[in-house]
Coordinates of C-alpha atoms in Angstrom, one line a residue:
X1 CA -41.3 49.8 -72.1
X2 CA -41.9 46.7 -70.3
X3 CA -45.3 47.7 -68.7
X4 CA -46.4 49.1 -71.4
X5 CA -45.9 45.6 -73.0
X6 CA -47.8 44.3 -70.2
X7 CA -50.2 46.7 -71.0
X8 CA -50.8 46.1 -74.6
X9 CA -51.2 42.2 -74.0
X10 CA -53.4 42.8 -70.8
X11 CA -57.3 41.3 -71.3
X12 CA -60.1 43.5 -71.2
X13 CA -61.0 44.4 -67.8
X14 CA -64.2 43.0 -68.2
X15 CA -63.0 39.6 -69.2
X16 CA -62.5 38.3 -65.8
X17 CA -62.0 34.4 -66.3
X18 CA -58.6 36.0 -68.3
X19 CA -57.4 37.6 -66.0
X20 CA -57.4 34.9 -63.5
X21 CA -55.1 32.7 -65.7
X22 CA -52.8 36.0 -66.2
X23 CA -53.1 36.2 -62.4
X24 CA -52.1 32.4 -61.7
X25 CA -48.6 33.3 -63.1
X26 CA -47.4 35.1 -59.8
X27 CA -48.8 31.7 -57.5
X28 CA -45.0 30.8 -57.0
X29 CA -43.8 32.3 -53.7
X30 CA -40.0 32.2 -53.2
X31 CA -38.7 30.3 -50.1
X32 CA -35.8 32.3 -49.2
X33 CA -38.2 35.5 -49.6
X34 CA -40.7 33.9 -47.5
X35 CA -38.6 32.9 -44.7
X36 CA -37.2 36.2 -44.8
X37 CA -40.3 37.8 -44.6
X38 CA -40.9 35.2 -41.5
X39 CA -38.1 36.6 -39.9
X40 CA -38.3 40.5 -40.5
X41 CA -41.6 40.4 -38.6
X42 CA -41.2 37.6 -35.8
X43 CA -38.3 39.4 -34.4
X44 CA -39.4 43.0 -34.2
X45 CA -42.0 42.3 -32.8
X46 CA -40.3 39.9 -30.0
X47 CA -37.6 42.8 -29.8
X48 CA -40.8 45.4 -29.1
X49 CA -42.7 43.4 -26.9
X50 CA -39.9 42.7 -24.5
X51 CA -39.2 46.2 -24.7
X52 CA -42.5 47.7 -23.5
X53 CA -42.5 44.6 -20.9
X54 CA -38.7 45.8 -20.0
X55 CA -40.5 49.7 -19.7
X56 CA -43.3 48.6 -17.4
X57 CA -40.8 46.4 -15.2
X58 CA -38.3 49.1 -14.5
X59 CA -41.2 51.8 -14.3
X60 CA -40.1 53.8 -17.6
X61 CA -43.6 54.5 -19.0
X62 CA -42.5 56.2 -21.9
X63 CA -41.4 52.9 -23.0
X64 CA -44.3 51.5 -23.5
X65 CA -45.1 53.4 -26.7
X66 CA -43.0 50.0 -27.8
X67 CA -46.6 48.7 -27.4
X68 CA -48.1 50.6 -31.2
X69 CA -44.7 48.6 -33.0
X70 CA -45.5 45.3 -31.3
X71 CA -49.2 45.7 -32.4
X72 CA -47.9 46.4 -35.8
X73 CA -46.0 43.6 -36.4
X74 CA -48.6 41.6 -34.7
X75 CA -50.6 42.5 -37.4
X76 CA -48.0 41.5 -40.1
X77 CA -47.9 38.0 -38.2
X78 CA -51.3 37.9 -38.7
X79 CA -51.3 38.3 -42.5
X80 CA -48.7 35.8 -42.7
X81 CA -50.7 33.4 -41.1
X82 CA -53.7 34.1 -43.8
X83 CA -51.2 33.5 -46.4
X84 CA -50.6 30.3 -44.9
X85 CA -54.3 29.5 -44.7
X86 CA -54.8 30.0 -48.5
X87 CA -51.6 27.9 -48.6
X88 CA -49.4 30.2 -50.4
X89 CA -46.8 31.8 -48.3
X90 CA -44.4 28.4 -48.6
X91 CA -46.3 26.4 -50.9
X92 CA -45.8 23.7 -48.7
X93 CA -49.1 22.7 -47.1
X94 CA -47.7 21.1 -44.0
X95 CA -45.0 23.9 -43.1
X96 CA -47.9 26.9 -44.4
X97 CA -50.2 24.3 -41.3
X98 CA -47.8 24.7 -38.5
X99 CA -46.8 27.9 -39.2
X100 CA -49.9 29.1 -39.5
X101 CA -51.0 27.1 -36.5
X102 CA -48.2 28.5 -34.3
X103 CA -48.4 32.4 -35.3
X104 CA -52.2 31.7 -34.5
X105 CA -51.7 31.4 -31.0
X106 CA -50.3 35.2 -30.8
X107 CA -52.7 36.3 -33.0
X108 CA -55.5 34.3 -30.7
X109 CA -56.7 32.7 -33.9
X110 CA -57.2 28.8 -34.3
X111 CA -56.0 28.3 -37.4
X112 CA -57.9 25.5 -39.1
X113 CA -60.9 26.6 -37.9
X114 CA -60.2 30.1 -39.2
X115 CA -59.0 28.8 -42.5
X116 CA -62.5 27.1 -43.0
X117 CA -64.3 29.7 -42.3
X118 CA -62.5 32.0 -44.3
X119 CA -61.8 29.5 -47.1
X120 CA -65.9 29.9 -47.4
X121 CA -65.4 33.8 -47.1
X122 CA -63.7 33.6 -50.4
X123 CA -65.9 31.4 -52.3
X124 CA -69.2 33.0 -51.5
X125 CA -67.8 36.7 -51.4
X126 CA -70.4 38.8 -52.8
X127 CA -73.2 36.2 -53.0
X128 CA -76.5 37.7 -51.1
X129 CA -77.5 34.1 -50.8
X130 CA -74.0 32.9 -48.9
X131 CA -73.5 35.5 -46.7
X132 CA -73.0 34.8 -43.0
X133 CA -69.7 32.3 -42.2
X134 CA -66.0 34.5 -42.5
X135 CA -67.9 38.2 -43.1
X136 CA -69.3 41.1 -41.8
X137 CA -73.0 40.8 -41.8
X138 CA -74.6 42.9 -44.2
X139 CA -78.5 43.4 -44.4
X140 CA -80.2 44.3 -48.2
X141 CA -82.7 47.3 -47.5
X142 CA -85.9 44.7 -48.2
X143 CA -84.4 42.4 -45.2
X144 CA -83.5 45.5 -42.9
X145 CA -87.1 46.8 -43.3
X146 CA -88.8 43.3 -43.0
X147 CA -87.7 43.2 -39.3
X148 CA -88.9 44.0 -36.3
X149 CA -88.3 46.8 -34.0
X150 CA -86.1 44.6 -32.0
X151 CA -84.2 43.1 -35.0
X152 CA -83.4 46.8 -37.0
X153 CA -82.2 48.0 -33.4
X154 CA -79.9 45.0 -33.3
X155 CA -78.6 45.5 -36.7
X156 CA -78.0 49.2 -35.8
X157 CA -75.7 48.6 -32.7
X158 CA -73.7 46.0 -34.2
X159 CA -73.0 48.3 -37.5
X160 CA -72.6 51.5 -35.1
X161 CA -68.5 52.3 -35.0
X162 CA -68.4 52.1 -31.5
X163 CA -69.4 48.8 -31.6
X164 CA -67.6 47.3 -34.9
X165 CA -64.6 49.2 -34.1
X166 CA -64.6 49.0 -30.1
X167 CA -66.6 46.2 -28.3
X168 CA -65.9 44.4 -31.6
X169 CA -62.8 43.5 -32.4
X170 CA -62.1 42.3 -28.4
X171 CA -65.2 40.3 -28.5
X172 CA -63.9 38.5 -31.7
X173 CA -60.7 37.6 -30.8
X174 CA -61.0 37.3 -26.8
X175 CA -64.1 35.0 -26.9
X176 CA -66.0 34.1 -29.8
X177 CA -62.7 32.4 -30.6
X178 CA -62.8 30.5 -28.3
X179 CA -65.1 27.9 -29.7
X180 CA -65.9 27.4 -33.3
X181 CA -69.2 28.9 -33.5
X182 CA -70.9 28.5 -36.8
X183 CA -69.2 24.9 -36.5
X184 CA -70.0 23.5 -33.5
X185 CA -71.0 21.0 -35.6
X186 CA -68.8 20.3 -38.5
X187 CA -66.9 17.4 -37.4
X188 CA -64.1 17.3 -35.0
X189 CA -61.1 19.5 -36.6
X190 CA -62.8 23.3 -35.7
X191 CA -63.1 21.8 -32.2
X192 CA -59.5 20.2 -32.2
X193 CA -58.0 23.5 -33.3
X194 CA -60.0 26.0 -31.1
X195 CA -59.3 23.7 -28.2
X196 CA -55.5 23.3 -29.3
X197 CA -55.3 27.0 -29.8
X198 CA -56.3 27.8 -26.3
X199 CA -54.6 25.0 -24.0
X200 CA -51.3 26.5 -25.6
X201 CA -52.4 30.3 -25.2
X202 CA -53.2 29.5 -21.7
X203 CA -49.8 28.1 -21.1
X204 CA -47.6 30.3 -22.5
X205 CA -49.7 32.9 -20.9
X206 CA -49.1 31.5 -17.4
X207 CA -45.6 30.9 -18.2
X208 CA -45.0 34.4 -18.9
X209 CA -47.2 35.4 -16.2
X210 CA -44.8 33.8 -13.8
X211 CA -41.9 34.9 -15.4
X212 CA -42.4 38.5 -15.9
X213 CA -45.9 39.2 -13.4
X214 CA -49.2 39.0 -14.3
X215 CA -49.8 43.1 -14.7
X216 CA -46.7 43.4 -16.8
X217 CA -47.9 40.5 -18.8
X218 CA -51.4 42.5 -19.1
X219 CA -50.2 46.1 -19.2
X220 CA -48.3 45.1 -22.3
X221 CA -50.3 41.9 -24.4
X222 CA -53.6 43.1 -23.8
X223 CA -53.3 46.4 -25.4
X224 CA -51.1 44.5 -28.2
X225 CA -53.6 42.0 -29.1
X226 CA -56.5 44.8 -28.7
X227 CA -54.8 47.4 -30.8
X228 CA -53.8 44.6 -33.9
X229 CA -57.2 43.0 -33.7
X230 CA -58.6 46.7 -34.2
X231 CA -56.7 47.3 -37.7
X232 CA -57.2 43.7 -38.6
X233 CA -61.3 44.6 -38.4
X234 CA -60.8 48.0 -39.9
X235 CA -58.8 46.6 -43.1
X236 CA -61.5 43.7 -43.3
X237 CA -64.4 46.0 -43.2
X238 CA -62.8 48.3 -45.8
X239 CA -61.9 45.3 -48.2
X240 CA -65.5 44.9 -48.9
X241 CA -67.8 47.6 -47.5
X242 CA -67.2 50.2 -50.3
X243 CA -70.3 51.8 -52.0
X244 CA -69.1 50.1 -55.5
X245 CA -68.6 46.9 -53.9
X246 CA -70.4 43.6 -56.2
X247 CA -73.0 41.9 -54.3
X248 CA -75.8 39.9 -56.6
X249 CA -77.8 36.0 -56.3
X250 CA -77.2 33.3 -58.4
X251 CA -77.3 32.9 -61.3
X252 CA -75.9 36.0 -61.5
X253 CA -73.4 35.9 -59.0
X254 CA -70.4 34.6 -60.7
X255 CA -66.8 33.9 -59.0
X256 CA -64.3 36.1 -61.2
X257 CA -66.8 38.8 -61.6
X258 CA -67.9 39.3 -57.7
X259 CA -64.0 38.4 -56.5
X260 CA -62.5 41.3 -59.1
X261 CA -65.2 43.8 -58.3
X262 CA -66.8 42.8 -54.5
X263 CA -63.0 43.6 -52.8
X264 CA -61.6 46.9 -52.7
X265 CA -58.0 47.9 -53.7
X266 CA -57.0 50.0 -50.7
X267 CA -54.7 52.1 -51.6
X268 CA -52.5 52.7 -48.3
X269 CA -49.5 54.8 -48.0
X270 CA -46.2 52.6 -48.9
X271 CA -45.0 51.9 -44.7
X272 CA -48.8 51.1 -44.0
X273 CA -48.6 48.8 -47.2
X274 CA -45.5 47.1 -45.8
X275 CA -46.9 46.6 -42.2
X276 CA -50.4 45.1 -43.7
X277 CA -48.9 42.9 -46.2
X278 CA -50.4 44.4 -49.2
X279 CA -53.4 42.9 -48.0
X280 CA -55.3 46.4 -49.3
X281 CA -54.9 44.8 -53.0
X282 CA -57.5 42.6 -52.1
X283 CA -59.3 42.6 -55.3
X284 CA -56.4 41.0 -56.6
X285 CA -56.3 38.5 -53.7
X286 CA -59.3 37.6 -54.1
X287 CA -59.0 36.5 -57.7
X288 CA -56.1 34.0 -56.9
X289 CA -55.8 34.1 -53.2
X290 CA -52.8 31.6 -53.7
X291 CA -50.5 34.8 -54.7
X292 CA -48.4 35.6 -52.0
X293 CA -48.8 38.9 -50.2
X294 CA -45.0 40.4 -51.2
X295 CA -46.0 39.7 -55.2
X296 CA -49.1 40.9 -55.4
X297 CA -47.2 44.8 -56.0
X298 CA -46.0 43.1 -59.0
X299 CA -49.5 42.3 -60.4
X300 CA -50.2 45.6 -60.1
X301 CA -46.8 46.9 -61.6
X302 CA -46.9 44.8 -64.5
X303 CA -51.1 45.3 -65.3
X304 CA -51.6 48.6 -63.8
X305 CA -55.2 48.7 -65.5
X306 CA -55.9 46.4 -62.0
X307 CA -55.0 49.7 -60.0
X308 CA -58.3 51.6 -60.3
X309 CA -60.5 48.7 -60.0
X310 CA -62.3 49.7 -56.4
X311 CA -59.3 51.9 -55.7
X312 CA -60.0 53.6 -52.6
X313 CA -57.9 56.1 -50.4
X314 CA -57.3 56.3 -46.7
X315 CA -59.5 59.6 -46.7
X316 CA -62.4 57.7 -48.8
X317 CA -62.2 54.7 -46.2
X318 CA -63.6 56.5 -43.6
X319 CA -66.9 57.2 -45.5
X320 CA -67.4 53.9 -45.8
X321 CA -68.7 53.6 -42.1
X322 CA -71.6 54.6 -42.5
X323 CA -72.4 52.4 -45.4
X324 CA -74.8 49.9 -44.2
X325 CA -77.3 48.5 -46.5
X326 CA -77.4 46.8 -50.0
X327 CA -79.6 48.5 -52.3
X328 CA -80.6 46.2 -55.0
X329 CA -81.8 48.4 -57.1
X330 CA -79.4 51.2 -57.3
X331 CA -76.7 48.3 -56.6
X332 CA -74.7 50.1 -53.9
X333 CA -74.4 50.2 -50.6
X334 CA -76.2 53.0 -49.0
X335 CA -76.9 54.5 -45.3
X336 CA -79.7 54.4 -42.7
X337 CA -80.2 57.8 -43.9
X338 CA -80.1 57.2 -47.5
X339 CA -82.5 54.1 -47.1
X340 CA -85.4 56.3 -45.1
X341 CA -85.0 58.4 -48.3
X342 CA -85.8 55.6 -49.9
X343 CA -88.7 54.9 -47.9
X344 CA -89.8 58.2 -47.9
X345 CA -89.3 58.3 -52.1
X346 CA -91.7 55.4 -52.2

């Protein structure tokens, strides 16, 4: 009875600048809900992380299967740390800072300098003439087939799996990090905090290096890090490169429209849900990215018209891959091998 009241008084789905006032209703996070989500993560994953170190210390390998758990709530740390960035996991812009700012050195993530960039992620998201700060790059056909030799081999590697998926992910978080490229010259705060970020990853890394031994120390984090920064690329990529994704220029391109339609609503299994921090709703996210992650199910419980927007299932996902190039005239994204059809057609 109650959703379908919901239902009934739900906008039109394509009324977009009502939705986003329907949306602004479940803004209010819950301190004693956020602190417990806080805690339900940090301590797993301390609990797991000492265990695989405890495994590779007393030589039981089997242990270190404790490393896939640590990973995963690694990964939860890391979407609570976006929360904070958008400023909505406490509300509280100084405590959302510091936590951030703290969880960001585990997830080897300055956080203001990440929160810029992505704070520019969300207000350009699906605007051809903003891409390039905060997002995969992604080539229309006309631009892909205006380059060189040199230039369309480029583009190929760094959208070929092995590279997105593999080489990626550890270059990302690794090194580029470590200095605020794409800022190097906005003002002093993306240097203070990639600087910040690394003086105190370097010494709790040595610390723990001379606690426990540097191989245990590398056996265990390395792996950690590598495997959460992994799913963290993987979930990004399929938030937005979806063949009914919304890409378009100004004046076209407008906010509500491009935010509701341009993100995907992954539609994960209820544990993976849990573990990502319902981060696949990102449609919904990126709408009114000041909803906390553990309400946004209730968006979609009380207006489940939101549900099939760009709904896409774990099986789907892995289509997307190959999906490379934005055709602006079909409006989709398409392959390599769909775009030399293309040519071919012409």
């Amino acid at each position: 009875m109650i959703d379908a009241l919901h239902r009934d008084l739900s906008p039109p789905l394509s009324d977009e600048k009502a939705w986003l006032k329907i949306i602004a209703n479940y803004r209010q996070p819950h301190l004693k809900r956020s602190v417990f989500e806080l805690a339900v993560t940090a301590i797993p994953f301390a609990f797991c992380w000492a265990g695989a170190v405890a495994a590779v210390h007393y030589g039981f390998w089997a242990g270190l299967v404790l490393i896939v758990p640590a990973a995963a709530f690694l990964l939860r740390l890391f979407m609570i740390q976006h929360d904070c960035g958008h400023g909505s996991f406490f509300a509280r812009r100084r405590i959302d800072d510091w936590t951030g700012r703290v969880i960001g050195v585990l997830t080897l993530t300055p956080y203001d300098y990440w929160r810029r960039a992505h704070a520019e992620h969300h207000a350009l998201a699906g605007n051809l003439e903003g891409r390039g700060i905060g997002d995969i790059t992604t080539l229309t056909v006309s631009e892909y087939d205006r380059r060189s030799w040199t230039g369309r081999l480029s583009y190929r590697l760094y959208r070929h799996p092995a590279v997105m998926f593999g080489i990626g992910p550890a270059w990302l978080f690794l090194f580029k990090q470590r200095l605020p490229f794409g800022m190097m010259r906005s003002g002093s705060l993306p240097w203070i905090s990639t600087m910040a970020t690394n003086l105190a990853i370097a010494l709790i890394s040595a610390t723990l290096m001379w606690a426990i031994g540097i191989l245990p120390f590398l056996l265990v984090h390395l792996p950690v890090a590598l495997l959460a920064a992994t799913a963290g690329i993987w979930l990004f990529y399929v938030q937005h490169q979806f063949e009914e994704t919304h890409w378009s220029r100004e004046p076209e391109w407008q906010f509500p429209h491009a935010a509701l339609h341009g993100a995907s609503h992954y539609d994960l299994p209820l544990a993976l849900r849990w573990i990502t921090g319902n981060i696949g709703i990102h449609h919904v996210h990126h709408l009114s990215s000041r909803v906390p992650y553990y309400r946004l199910p209730e968006v979609l419980r009380d207006h489940p018209a939101l549900a099939g927007i760009g709904r896409i299932t774990m099986m789907e996902s892995l289509r997307c891959v190959k999906l490379v190039l934005w055709d602006e005239h079909s409006r989709r994204l398409i392959s390599f091998r769909d775009a030399a059809k293309l040519r071919r057609a012409q």
